Amino acid sequence: MKFGQQLRDALFPDWKFYYVDYSGLKNFMYEGVEKGYTADDEAEFVKLLDGELDKVNNFQQTKSAEMKRRIEYCEKQVGLITANKATDNAKREQLKVIEREIDSVIGEVYELAKFTRLNFTAFIKIVKKHDKNAPFVLKHVFNQHLNSRPFFKENFDELLLELSRLYNIVRNGGIDIDQGKDPQSGNGQNFVRQTTKYWVHPENVMELKLYILKYLPVLIYRTKGSDKPPNPAITSIYFDNEKLDLYEGRIEKSEGAEAIRLRWYGDMDNNDIFVERKTHHEDWTGEKSVKERFSIKEKHVNDYLAGKYTLDSKIERLREEGKKSEDDLREMEALANGVLDSVRTKHLEPVVRSFYNRTAFQIPGDARVRISLDTELTMVREDSFDGKQRAGENWRRTDIGIDYPFPQLPEKDVCRFPYAILEVKLQTQSGVEPPQWVVDLIDSHLVEAVPKFSKFIHGTSVLLEDRVDVFPFWFSQMDRDIRKPPAKSVGISRSSSPRGSFIDIDNMVRQRSGGRAMSASNSQNSDTFDNDIEVVVEEEPGEHSSHNEDTSAATQYSHNYEGHVDRAADEGTSLLRGTQYSQGKGKKSQSWLQIFNPFRRSEESTLASQVTPNSNIPCASRENSQIKRIAVPVRVEPKVFFANERTFLSWLNFAIVLGSLALGLLNFGDRTGKIAGAAFTVIAMFVMVYALMLFQWRAERIRRREAGPYDDRVGPTVLVVVLISAVVLNFYLKLSAGL
């Protein structure tokens, strides 16, 4: 679909006059090109473009300020409601009105974020189109104009935090019951924890955040004694050696495979560095995979890795303060010695850095559902395997900080991941189903399941591709568009019907009895607010095409625009920068067995069947929802490969027996026997080739952890028919010779 049509379909009707006039700018440019584009035409085009930029910027700034005022208004009204002396029922009714207003604000924040993204995309595309067709280059001049009206740099995270806190207070009856709770408390022992990871397309990030905060508040970790909002940045330095032994162990899920990293939160001046070790254990061992860590001051990291610094003084201080038990202190000492021993014996050094901004959702003190969303994920090389000293003698490179998207780095040293990472952690009692809204979310079009996704594995496989022999299974998804038509419309929707911006509830708040006034007010306002924001679980068959367009803009467009629009592009060109793999790296050549294998199914046809929902079902349930592109990959035991080999050897055994019979007939038989021997020889050769191709096909699918099916109904059927034909032919020739 052309971007102009996409813009018309996606715009919010109430704001249609404030979107960029993409069609008008395009028509003006094309008309000028047809008659001969002159300097006067260029001046007029720049004037029109500046006018559109002013219009969009002014509207975006106005609406953003309006959202903040409405949130402040709601917060003030909540304070009045909780302070008055009305009955509890009256207060609940009043808070319901406030909750509907918050829902309305959430809907408009979503529309404003989409408005910003669409208009930014439109400006980029029209400038690309201009530079491609007109004799003038506008990109560099437009960069300056765009930076002077930075509507695209608007960060909605502050609004999200306020909405989350306000929504949580209203949901709890006007009281902030979570204040003072330990965010990490509530972790019980008799629970089953299930963790699954998903990719989220940048176009769905804001909708996903707004949907989740209706059920979970944003989890905020504040520094003691500080009122500043915490920095959401998380940076990790992963260690490995030149042979990438740790990478191989993690990707192959070897028993006891380690991952060692140093992590810090927030800015580069954070003094607390966490040394972490993850150890993988197979299920058959009876042990669970563990994650251990301890903290160390940044100034001691280099000495610790060199073996010149120990935790003895820290452990002694903690023992004197009584903050940790003796078992904890012994485990900390053992962990510090174990990590240092691995660094020395395996010759580990910094290899890959991962950076992302994390938004966590959880009810403080309640760990049953915890959701984290990592955006702006970037992997950076830290190694010196190619002779280039990136970190020098330090444990991390010092030429970068947390200044995403790290424009100072060469492209070969950085991998900007195109999607956000959603991690859902469910901790429920055995036999208890997870909340329905979580089930609807993970079954929705907003997410793409990628179980066991690893930032360390992906960054290493992309940035050090020439040293990697095994690639992660999710590489096959990197070249696909993960956007899906919504079989279930789970998310944020907002009607375009007119309504007032603010709710007139001042008089209701002042009425201490409140009940009658609230009932009357609700009856008057129910029609107005019922459709402002809704969560439905019905299939919407009319929206499939809008999710298959090859036009997208990353959530981090505020950083990615300058310097990345110089390639020729048309309306079908995606603005989303792919990873090095999607640009051709990481692709393996195929053997002739894979190319000509008749058992290999077309990925395109399978994919098309998977993303097409069942249109015959008007209201799809979970069982009847569209098929997922990737099932949760099952851990493949070695016996699965051995079983495939045994099946192959069984086929070979049959072919050898049949071939021996054929050789006997050819060497010692009469004319009829020689004809039958020749037929059986051809059949034996066919069985050998068939067995080899079937073995290769199954082995490839097992390596990819594909769900199946693994059976082949055609081959055995053809073999039986051919064998029967050969026997019948031999019988017929023998009878004919006897007569």
XYZ file of C-alpha atoms in Angstrom:
739
model
C 0.000 0.000 0.000
C 1.250 3.482 -0.834
C 2.100 5.674 2.117
C -0.420 8.316 1.088
C -3.232 5.783 1.375
C -1.787 4.456 4.620
C -1.786 7.982 6.046
C -5.412 8.535 5.055
C -6.466 5.233 6.620
C -4.516 5.706 9.866
C -5.246 9.352 10.694
C -7.561 10.233 13.563
C -10.666 11.863 12.004
C -11.010 14.575 14.667
C -7.483 15.789 13.871
C -7.485 15.295 10.106
C -6.882 18.977 9.350
C -3.677 19.004 11.400
C -1.828 16.199 9.612
C 0.772 17.045 6.999
C -0.737 17.572 3.544
C 1.299 14.755 2.059
C -0.726 14.482 -1.144
C -0.662 18.231 -1.729
C 3.123 18.432 -1.343
C 3.631 15.422 -3.591
C 1.320 16.765 -6.305
C 3.005 20.186 -6.230
C 6.415 18.577 -6.657
C 5.336 16.275 -9.498
C 3.599 19.101 -11.361
C 6.756 21.186 -11.105
C 8.931 18.334 -12.332
C 6.685 17.732 -15.355
C 6.830 21.353 -16.536
C 10.475 21.872 -15.520
C 11.381 22.325 -11.879
C 12.873 25.787 -11.244
C 14.396 27.655 -8.320
C 11.082 29.462 -7.800
C 9.326 26.101 -7.540
C 11.898 25.007 -4.992
C 11.377 28.149 -2.901
C 7.615 27.650 -2.987
C 7.982 23.975 -2.052
C 10.215 24.841 0.914
C 7.670 27.457 2.012
C 4.839 24.928 1.845
C 6.922 22.353 3.697
C 7.751 24.831 6.465
C 4.085 25.703 6.777
C 3.145 22.067 7.195
C 5.940 21.602 9.708
C 4.722 24.563 11.758
C 1.161 23.253 11.659
C 2.103 19.786 12.877
C 4.536 21.055 15.521
C 2.106 23.603 16.969
C -0.734 21.097 17.160
C 1.453 18.440 18.743
C 2.765 20.850 21.376
C -0.753 22.112 22.117
C -2.213 18.634 22.530
C 0.718 17.514 24.667
C 0.214 20.458 27.011
C -3.516 19.686 27.081
C -2.813 16.085 28.118
C -0.674 17.304 31.013
C -3.381 19.742 32.149
C -6.033 17.030 32.019
C -3.865 14.697 34.092
C -3.274 17.460 36.653
C -7.004 18.141 36.711
C -7.801 14.464 37.349
C -5.213 14.308 40.112
C -6.709 17.382 41.775
C -10.227 15.925 41.589
C -9.048 12.637 43.106
C -7.672 14.604 46.043
C -10.994 16.409 46.484
C -12.961 13.172 46.304
C -10.836 11.400 48.917
C -10.944 14.448 51.205
C -14.729 14.970 51.184
C -17.151 13.349 53.615
C -19.385 11.614 51.113
C -20.394 7.995 51.524
C -18.101 5.259 50.233
C -20.547 4.403 47.454
C -20.659 8.031 46.339
C -16.873 8.206 46.306
C -16.676 5.040 44.237
C -19.088 6.461 41.693
C -17.128 9.693 41.519
C -13.873 7.778 41.032
C -15.463 5.804 38.209
C -16.070 9.077 36.384
C -12.433 10.022 36.927
C -11.384 6.601 35.683
C -13.340 7.120 32.463
C -11.620 10.466 32.015
C -8.234 8.779 32.510
C -9.244 6.192 29.909
C -10.046 9.036 27.561
C -6.634 10.617 28.197
C -4.961 7.265 27.543
C -6.777 7.038 24.216
C -5.670 10.532 23.217
C -2.072 9.897 24.276
C -2.075 6.864 22.003
C -3.518 8.884 19.131
C -1.003 11.681 19.755
C 1.910 9.230 19.665
C 0.579 7.792 16.414
C 0.033 11.320 15.075
C 3.679 12.138 15.813
C 4.975 8.956 14.186
C 2.859 9.268 11.036
C 3.725 12.907 10.429
C 7.417 12.345 11.021
C 7.315 9.469 8.533
C 5.462 11.658 6.041
C 8.078 14.422 6.241
C 10.945 11.969 5.759
C 9.284 10.315 2.782
C 8.342 13.543 1.018
C 11.917 14.830 1.388
C 13.278 11.548 0.030
C 10.870 11.754 -2.872
C 11.853 15.375 -3.504
C 15.594 14.625 -3.560
C 14.998 11.709 -5.903
C 12.913 13.604 -8.476
C 13.810 17.300 -8.182
C 17.149 18.795 -9.284
C 17.716 20.239 -5.786
C 18.844 18.467 -2.592
C 16.691 19.394 0.381
C 17.762 16.865 3.009
C 20.439 18.869 4.827
C 18.406 22.084 4.850
C 15.328 20.226 6.054
C 17.344 18.673 8.904
C 17.906 22.160 10.297
C 14.247 23.118 9.871
C 13.151 19.884 11.527
C 15.469 20.316 14.493
C 14.086 23.794 15.091
C 10.584 22.282 15.465
C 11.391 19.025 17.271
C 7.870 17.636 17.592
C 9.299 14.188 16.871
C 11.462 14.324 20.014
C 8.452 14.403 22.309
C 8.899 11.732 24.985
C 5.634 10.338 26.273
C 7.237 8.377 29.116
C 6.562 11.158 31.595
C 2.879 11.105 30.682
C 2.867 7.322 30.999
C 4.309 7.481 34.507
C 1.703 10.014 35.610
C -1.144 8.056 34.009
C 0.084 4.831 35.583
C 0.296 6.309 39.066
C -3.069 8.075 38.751
C -4.791 5.009 37.319
C -3.450 2.875 40.174
C -4.687 5.349 42.805
C -8.161 5.501 41.266
C -8.288 1.721 40.940
C -7.472 1.396 44.664
C -10.227 3.725 45.798
C -8.274 6.966 45.777
C -5.470 5.731 48.040
C -1.885 5.145 46.988
C -1.604 1.781 48.746
C 1.625 0.906 46.929
C 3.590 3.785 48.399
C 6.402 2.550 50.593
C 6.190 -1.046 49.439
C 9.328 -2.882 48.417
C 9.066 -3.523 44.660
C 10.933 -6.816 45.080
C 8.781 -8.139 47.905
C 6.101 -10.741 47.420
C 8.300 -13.472 46.006
C 7.058 -16.698 47.561
C 8.559 -20.164 47.463
C 5.592 -22.352 46.495
C 5.138 -20.876 43.053
C 5.758 -21.845 39.469
C 7.558 -19.127 37.479
C 7.123 -18.995 33.730
C 9.078 -16.521 31.614
C 8.474 -15.890 27.922
C 9.945 -13.267 25.605
C 8.311 -11.494 22.692
C 9.238 -9.034 19.987
C 7.182 -5.863 19.663
C 7.130 -3.828 16.467
C 7.907 -0.122 17.058
C 4.455 0.812 15.775
C 2.898 -1.225 18.594
C 5.094 -0.088 21.499
C 2.946 2.816 22.676
C -0.283 0.863 22.305
C 1.238 -1.985 24.295
C 2.391 0.294 27.115
C -1.011 1.956 27.410
C -2.768 -1.395 27.404
C -0.582 -2.847 30.158
C -0.810 0.139 32.491
C -4.583 -0.364 32.646
C -3.815 -3.505 34.658
C -0.339 -2.996 36.114
C 1.347 0.206 37.312
C 4.780 1.217 36.106
C 7.328 -0.063 38.585
C 9.677 2.721 39.707
C 12.958 2.198 41.518
C 13.985 5.454 43.152
C 17.373 6.184 44.613
C 17.222 6.780 48.325
C 17.001 10.470 49.105
C 16.297 11.424 45.486
C 13.038 12.658 43.989
C 14.307 12.583 40.414
C 12.713 10.055 38.095
C 15.064 7.096 37.663
C 17.038 6.666 34.476
C 15.582 3.621 32.663
C 18.866 2.765 30.906
C 20.425 -0.660 31.551
C 23.873 -1.510 30.197
C 25.643 -4.866 30.333
C 29.130 -5.984 29.311
C 29.270 -9.666 28.316
C 32.502 -11.665 28.526
C 33.802 -14.438 26.281
C 37.045 -15.602 24.670
C 38.302 -15.705 21.089
C 36.837 -19.175 20.547
C 33.452 -17.926 21.841
C 33.166 -20.872 24.208
C 30.536 -19.180 26.366
C 28.490 -18.298 23.284
C 28.628 -21.893 22.027
C 27.599 -23.236 25.404
C 24.645 -20.874 25.747
C 23.297 -21.349 22.226
C 23.620 -25.151 22.431
C 22.178 -25.188 25.975
C 25.049 -27.303 27.246
C 24.883 -28.499 30.823
C 26.631 -25.981 33.069
C 26.952 -23.341 30.330
C 27.829 -19.950 31.824
C 27.108 -16.363 30.875
C 29.159 -13.720 32.702
C 28.349 -10.036 32.507
C 28.918 -6.755 34.315
C 25.833 -4.560 34.547
C 24.966 -1.085 35.745
C 21.778 0.947 35.824
C 21.341 4.520 34.678
C 24.142 6.896 33.766
C 27.830 6.169 33.285
C 28.636 7.820 36.613
C 26.807 5.076 38.509
C 29.374 3.663 40.925
C 27.635 0.353 41.636
C 28.507 -2.394 39.156
C 26.831 -5.793 39.398
C 28.857 -8.871 38.506
C 26.388 -11.518 37.328
C 26.693 -15.163 36.361
C 24.001 -17.265 34.734
C 24.406 -21.033 34.810
C 22.292 -23.313 32.642
C 21.209 -26.711 33.942
C 19.392 -29.371 31.946
C 16.059 -30.601 33.258
C 17.307 -34.171 33.617
C 19.853 -33.039 36.219
C 17.053 -32.063 38.600
C 18.566 -28.599 39.065
C 17.200 -25.243 37.956
C 19.152 -22.704 35.957
C 20.414 -20.044 38.336
C 21.333 -16.379 38.180
C 23.712 -15.044 40.819
C 25.226 -11.620 41.326
C 27.079 -9.351 43.692
C 27.911 -5.659 43.566
C 31.304 -3.992 43.373
C 32.431 -0.406 43.097
C 33.427 0.718 39.600
C 36.890 1.772 40.719
C 37.650 -1.804 41.810
C 36.433 -3.632 38.674
C 39.749 -3.647 36.775
C 41.677 -4.787 39.842
C 39.112 -7.497 40.547
C 39.349 -8.900 37.012
C 43.149 -8.832 37.279
C 43.046 -10.729 40.597
C 44.409 -7.784 42.597
C 41.209 -7.058 44.536
C 39.085 -9.366 46.663
C 35.781 -8.957 48.476
C 37.251 -9.800 51.866
C 36.898 -6.280 53.257
C 33.358 -5.917 51.939
C 32.293 -9.295 53.313
C 33.789 -8.446 56.706
C 31.943 -5.119 56.763
C 28.636 -6.797 55.881
C 29.249 -9.375 58.588
C 29.806 -6.636 61.177
C 26.703 -4.761 60.063
C 24.638 -7.934 60.154
C 22.916 -7.168 56.872
C 23.467 -10.638 55.452
C 23.537 -14.131 56.879
C 26.650 -16.285 56.972
C 25.255 -18.469 54.181
C 24.738 -15.422 51.975
C 28.251 -14.199 52.667
C 29.749 -17.600 51.845
C 27.771 -17.718 48.600
C 28.954 -14.203 47.702
C 32.578 -15.168 48.298
C 32.192 -18.399 46.315
C 30.561 -16.523 43.442
C 33.307 -13.888 43.327
C 35.983 -16.583 43.298
C 34.097 -18.644 40.708
C 33.687 -15.739 38.294
C 37.329 -14.773 38.656
C 38.390 -18.397 38.109
C 36.332 -18.551 34.888
C 37.836 -15.290 33.646
C 41.360 -16.626 34.233
C 41.041 -20.228 33.050
C 38.894 -19.487 30.013
C 40.769 -16.277 29.123
C 37.582 -14.216 29.106
C 37.466 -10.574 28.074
C 34.749 -8.022 27.229
C 33.082 -8.968 23.944
C 29.646 -7.376 23.549
C 27.808 -4.527 25.231
C 24.018 -4.385 25.349
C 22.095 -1.179 26.001
C 18.354 -0.603 26.341
C 15.777 1.455 28.203
C 13.495 -0.647 30.377
C 9.919 0.013 31.441
C 8.760 -2.436 34.101
C 5.142 -3.095 35.078
C 4.336 -4.726 38.407
C 2.217 -4.179 41.466
C 4.739 -3.499 44.269
C 4.792 -6.397 46.670
C 2.950 -8.675 44.241
C 5.217 -10.746 41.980
C 2.475 -12.848 40.357
C 2.700 -10.860 37.123
C 5.762 -8.878 36.131
C 6.183 -7.431 32.658
C 9.197 -5.563 31.313
C 9.559 -3.797 27.976
C 13.041 -3.029 26.636
C 13.258 -0.401 23.898
C 16.142 1.079 21.908
C 18.041 -2.194 22.245
C 21.571 -1.824 20.892
C 24.543 -4.202 20.861
C 28.096 -2.818 20.600
C 31.435 -4.558 20.107
C 33.812 -4.426 23.054
C 36.383 -7.009 21.920
C 39.835 -6.608 20.402
C 39.826 -9.835 18.371
C 40.505 -7.958 15.134
C 43.473 -6.099 16.597
C 41.535 -2.906 17.290
C 41.742 -1.904 20.932
C 38.197 -0.752 21.678
C 38.371 -0.852 25.466
C 42.136 -0.814 25.863
C 43.159 -1.949 29.314
C 39.788 -0.971 30.767
C 36.875 -3.354 31.396
C 34.615 -1.298 29.109
C 35.134 1.119 26.261
C 35.096 4.771 27.243
C 34.278 6.410 23.905
C 30.536 5.854 24.372
C 28.080 6.216 27.206
C 24.318 5.817 27.063
C 23.903 8.269 24.178
C 21.667 6.159 21.973
C 21.868 5.579 18.972
C 25.668 5.919 19.353
C 26.203 7.855 16.114
C 29.958 8.114 16.732
C 30.467 4.375 16.229
C 31.213 2.729 12.869
C 28.386 0.571 11.570
C 30.417 -2.629 11.900
C 30.702 -2.050 15.659
C 27.010 -1.536 16.401
C 23.788 -3.476 15.923
C 20.569 -1.528 16.535
C 17.856 -4.092 17.079
C 14.683 -3.165 15.178
C 12.155 -4.363 17.763
C 11.377 -3.879 21.425
C 11.668 -6.885 23.751
C 8.712 -7.779 25.953
C 9.315 -10.200 28.813
C 6.344 -11.669 30.662
C 7.041 -13.353 33.999
C 4.154 -15.234 35.560
C 4.438 -16.551 39.090
C 1.262 -18.415 39.913
C 0.361 -21.241 42.211
C 0.307 -24.677 40.631
C -2.932 -25.279 38.791
C -3.932 -21.598 38.737
C -4.479 -19.985 35.345
C -2.814 -16.631 34.589
C -4.999 -13.516 34.395
C -7.203 -13.389 31.305
C -5.851 -10.021 30.203
C -2.341 -11.525 30.074
C -3.633 -14.433 27.985
C -5.339 -11.997 25.600
C -2.159 -9.931 25.362
C 0.185 -12.772 24.432
C -2.352 -14.071 21.911
C -2.808 -10.649 20.327
C -1.311 -8.979 17.265
C 0.836 -6.731 19.438
C 3.526 -9.322 20.150
C 5.520 -12.012 18.352
C 6.656 -14.937 20.513
C 10.423 -15.520 20.460
C 11.138 -17.881 23.369
C 14.635 -17.906 24.847
C 15.708 -14.787 22.960
C 19.111 -13.640 24.231
C 20.687 -10.231 23.779
C 24.150 -11.737 24.288
C 23.611 -14.462 21.679
C 22.109 -12.091 19.132
C 24.758 -9.424 19.553
C 27.597 -11.930 19.305
C 26.156 -13.730 16.279
C 25.667 -10.457 14.374
C 28.751 -8.479 15.364
C 31.147 -11.459 15.330
C 29.539 -13.382 12.526
C 32.822 -14.513 10.990
C 33.683 -16.331 14.243
C 30.275 -17.927 14.772
C 29.387 -21.390 13.478
C 25.875 -21.730 14.912
C 23.227 -19.037 14.589
C 20.183 -18.614 16.856
C 16.858 -19.968 15.639
C 15.199 -16.536 15.551
C 17.399 -15.419 12.637
C 14.768 -16.849 10.304
C 12.343 -14.222 11.645
C 14.593 -11.227 11.141
C 13.651 -10.830 7.475
C 9.926 -11.109 8.136
C 7.410 -8.420 8.924
C 6.212 -9.383 12.401
C 3.151 -7.153 12.212
C 0.003 -9.252 12.123
C -3.647 -8.557 11.371
C -5.464 -8.427 14.704
C -7.516 -11.597 15.076
C -8.273 -10.216 18.521
C -8.427 -6.474 18.877
C -6.552 -6.189 22.145
C -5.185 -2.719 22.581
C -6.250 0.903 22.623
C -9.086 2.258 20.523
C -10.825 5.584 20.737
C -13.984 6.873 19.161
C -14.007 10.111 17.211
C -17.359 11.265 18.535
C -17.359 14.823 19.939
C -17.171 15.282 23.692
C -15.958 17.767 26.244
C -12.305 17.765 27.164
C -12.873 17.944 30.911
C -15.524 16.458 33.164
C -17.583 18.837 35.202
C -17.456 17.000 38.516
C -16.637 19.902 40.816
C -20.247 20.228 41.959
C -20.509 16.484 42.514
C -17.386 16.490 44.661
C -18.760 19.245 46.862
C -22.004 17.383 47.487
C -21.201 15.234 50.469
C -24.118 12.886 49.980
C -23.062 12.473 46.396
C -25.216 9.457 45.578
C -28.096 11.042 43.675
C -25.934 13.579 41.917
C -23.551 10.902 40.780
C -26.334 8.695 39.496
C -27.754 11.513 37.440
C -24.356 12.542 36.171
C -23.466 8.983 35.197
C -26.677 8.570 33.274
C -25.879 11.726 31.342
C -22.254 10.869 30.654
C -22.394 7.127 30.124
C -23.042 7.385 26.415
C -20.267 9.888 26.045
C -17.542 7.832 27.665
C -18.428 4.232 26.950
C -16.587 4.217 23.653
C -13.617 6.399 24.549
C -11.380 3.460 25.338
C -12.275 -0.165 25.093
C -10.773 -3.612 25.159
C -12.615 -6.060 22.937
C -11.917 -9.640 21.944
C -13.648 -9.755 18.616
C -12.150 -10.334 15.211
C -12.083 -7.309 12.940
C -11.864 -8.709 9.406
C -11.707 -5.337 7.754
C -8.279 -4.374 9.044
C -5.985 -7.039 7.619
C -4.440 -4.961 4.876
C -3.303 -2.135 7.103
C -0.770 -4.348 8.835
C 1.006 -5.589 5.727
C 2.347 -2.311 4.450
C 6.064 -1.911 3.931
C 6.231 1.436 5.665
C 7.276 1.768 9.275
C 9.162 4.129 11.541
C 11.024 3.098 14.629
C 9.979 4.384 17.998
C 13.410 5.890 18.316
C 12.940 8.115 15.279
C 14.055 11.159 17.216
C 17.629 9.846 17.072
C 17.721 7.888 13.859
C 16.730 10.484 11.279
C 19.793 12.637 10.775
C 22.358 11.018 8.555
C 20.225 8.046 7.533
C 17.999 9.367 4.758
C 20.505 9.568 1.949
C 19.484 6.378 0.173
C 17.156 6.503 -2.774
C 13.695 5.477 -1.654
C 10.119 5.548 -2.730
C 6.838 5.146 -0.897
C 7.470 1.448 -0.464
C 10.793 1.920 1.306
C 10.802 1.064 4.958
C 12.250 3.618 7.363
C 13.162 0.909 9.829
C 16.853 0.191 9.671
C 17.464 -3.541 9.591
C 20.211 -5.322 11.438
C 23.328 -6.528 9.706
C 21.717 -9.914 9.348
C 18.695 -8.535 7.521
C 21.012 -6.757 5.135
C 22.524 -9.991 4.012
C 24.714 -11.162 6.837
C 24.157 -14.444 8.531
C 22.656 -16.122 5.475
C 24.013 -19.573 4.754
C 24.347 -21.204 1.367
C 22.170 -24.242 0.798
C 23.341 -27.641 -0.287
C 21.877 -29.352 -3.325
C 20.009 -31.713 -1.020
C 18.255 -28.772 0.604
C 17.535 -27.061 -2.692
C 16.096 -30.073 -4.497
C 14.604 -31.827 -1.477
C 10.995 -32.670 -2.363
C 10.041 -32.881 1.312
C 10.967 -29.283 2.007
C 7.889 -27.122 2.303
C 7.608 -23.605 1.060
C 8.092 -21.168 3.912
C 6.139 -18.528 2.086
C 3.032 -20.638 1.693
C 3.264 -21.887 5.262
C 3.718 -18.350 6.549
C 0.796 -17.090 4.518
C -1.421 -19.772 5.970
C -0.253 -18.965 9.461
C -1.000 -15.254 9.418
C -4.419 -15.588 7.841
C -7.056 -15.783 10.559
C -10.102 -17.967 10.306
C -12.587 -15.660 8.664
C -15.442 -18.100 9.203
C -15.403 -17.528 12.934
C -16.957 -14.169 13.828
C -15.727 -14.187 17.413
C -12.551 -16.241 17.730
C -11.752 -17.929 20.990
C -8.249 -18.815 22.111
C -8.519 -22.242 20.547
C -9.636 -20.803 17.231
C -7.268 -17.849 17.061
C -4.761 -17.490 14.266
C -1.780 -19.817 14.217
C 1.396 -18.408 15.675
C 4.409 -18.132 13.416
C 6.710 -19.633 16.039
C 5.776 -22.156 18.684
C 7.725 -22.259 21.915
C 10.859 -24.175 20.892
C 11.271 -27.451 22.721
C 14.656 -28.424 24.056
C 15.981 -31.114 21.708
C 17.556 -34.097 23.456
C 20.478 -35.936 21.770
C 18.280 -39.018 21.486
C 16.110 -37.190 18.942
C 19.051 -36.965 16.528
C 19.962 -40.596 17.261
C 16.403 -41.661 16.504
C 16.617 -39.910 13.141
C 19.888 -41.733 12.417
C 18.380 -45.087 13.426
C 15.494 -44.514 11.035
C 17.971 -43.696 8.284
C 19.969 -46.854 9.005
C 16.767 -48.924 8.934
C 16.010 -47.626 5.453
C 19.574 -48.440 4.392
C 19.251 -51.941 5.828
C 16.123 -52.494 3.738
C 17.887 -51.114 0.646
C 20.892 -53.407 1.211
C 18.667 -56.482 1.516
C 16.767 -55.508 -1.608
C 20.016 -54.730 -3.445
C 21.495 -58.094 -2.451
C 18.431 -59.845 -3.826
C 18.739 -57.843 -7.040
C 22.448 -58.727 -7.442
C 21.659 -62.409 -6.953
C 19.007 -62.310 -9.644
C 21.290 -60.408 -12.016
C 24.234 -62.789 -11.580
C 22.534 -66.160 -11.344
C 19.052 -65.772 -12.758
C 17.626 -66.462 -16.175
C 16.309 -63.782 -18.527
C 13.211 -63.174 -16.408
C 15.300 -63.076 -13.241
C 17.697 -60.533 -14.743
C 14.794 -58.247 -15.691
C 13.401 -58.493 -12.179
C 16.900 -57.964 -10.753
C 17.302 -54.788 -12.768
C 13.940 -53.523 -11.490
C 14.845 -54.290 -7.875
C 18.252 -52.615 -8.349
C 16.560 -49.383 -9.463
C 14.180 -49.601 -6.516
C 17.075 -50.167 -4.068
C 18.910 -47.117 -5.408
C 15.706 -45.087 -5.140
C 15.303 -46.168 -1.485
C 18.871 -45.087 -0.671
C 18.420 -41.632 -2.191
C 14.997 -41.260 -0.569
C 16.401 -42.274 2.852
C 19.267 -39.780 2.575
C 17.014 -36.871 1.602
C 14.486 -37.742 4.302
C 17.292 -37.891 6.874
C 18.632 -34.470 5.825
C 15.154 -32.932 5.820
C 14.324 -34.187 9.310
C 17.744 -33.252 10.709
C 17.360 -29.690 9.442
C 13.913 -29.325 10.984
C 15.135 -30.746 14.296
C 18.012 -28.239 14.374
C 15.529 -25.435 13.790
C 13.289 -26.861 16.518
C 10.311 -26.808 14.164
C 7.089 -28.212 15.514
C 6.517 -30.739 12.728
C 4.975 -32.777 11.242
C 7.971 -34.990 10.502
C 6.177 -37.819 8.706
C 6.117 -38.379 4.941
C 3.102 -40.132 3.448
C 4.114 -39.926 -0.197
C 7.446 -41.777 -0.128
C 6.318 -45.019 1.545
C 3.196 -45.122 -0.625
C 5.223 -44.782 -3.814
C 7.690 -47.415 -2.586
C 4.926 -49.937 -1.870
C 3.351 -49.338 -5.283
C 6.700 -49.761 -7.053
C 7.539 -52.949 -5.146
C 4.148 -54.452 -5.917
C 4.616 -53.524 -9.564
C 8.055 -55.191 -9.648
C 6.702 -58.387 -8.064
C 3.727 -58.448 -10.429
C 6.068 -57.876 -13.390
C 8.305 -60.757 -12.311
C 5.291 -63.025 -11.837
C 3.879 -62.101 -15.227
C 7.176 -62.622 -17.064
C 7.702 -65.999 -15.398
C 4.224 -67.193 -16.331
C 4.607 -65.904 -19.870
C 7.934 -67.737 -20.259
C 6.385 -70.978 -18.930
C 3.549 -70.875 -21.402
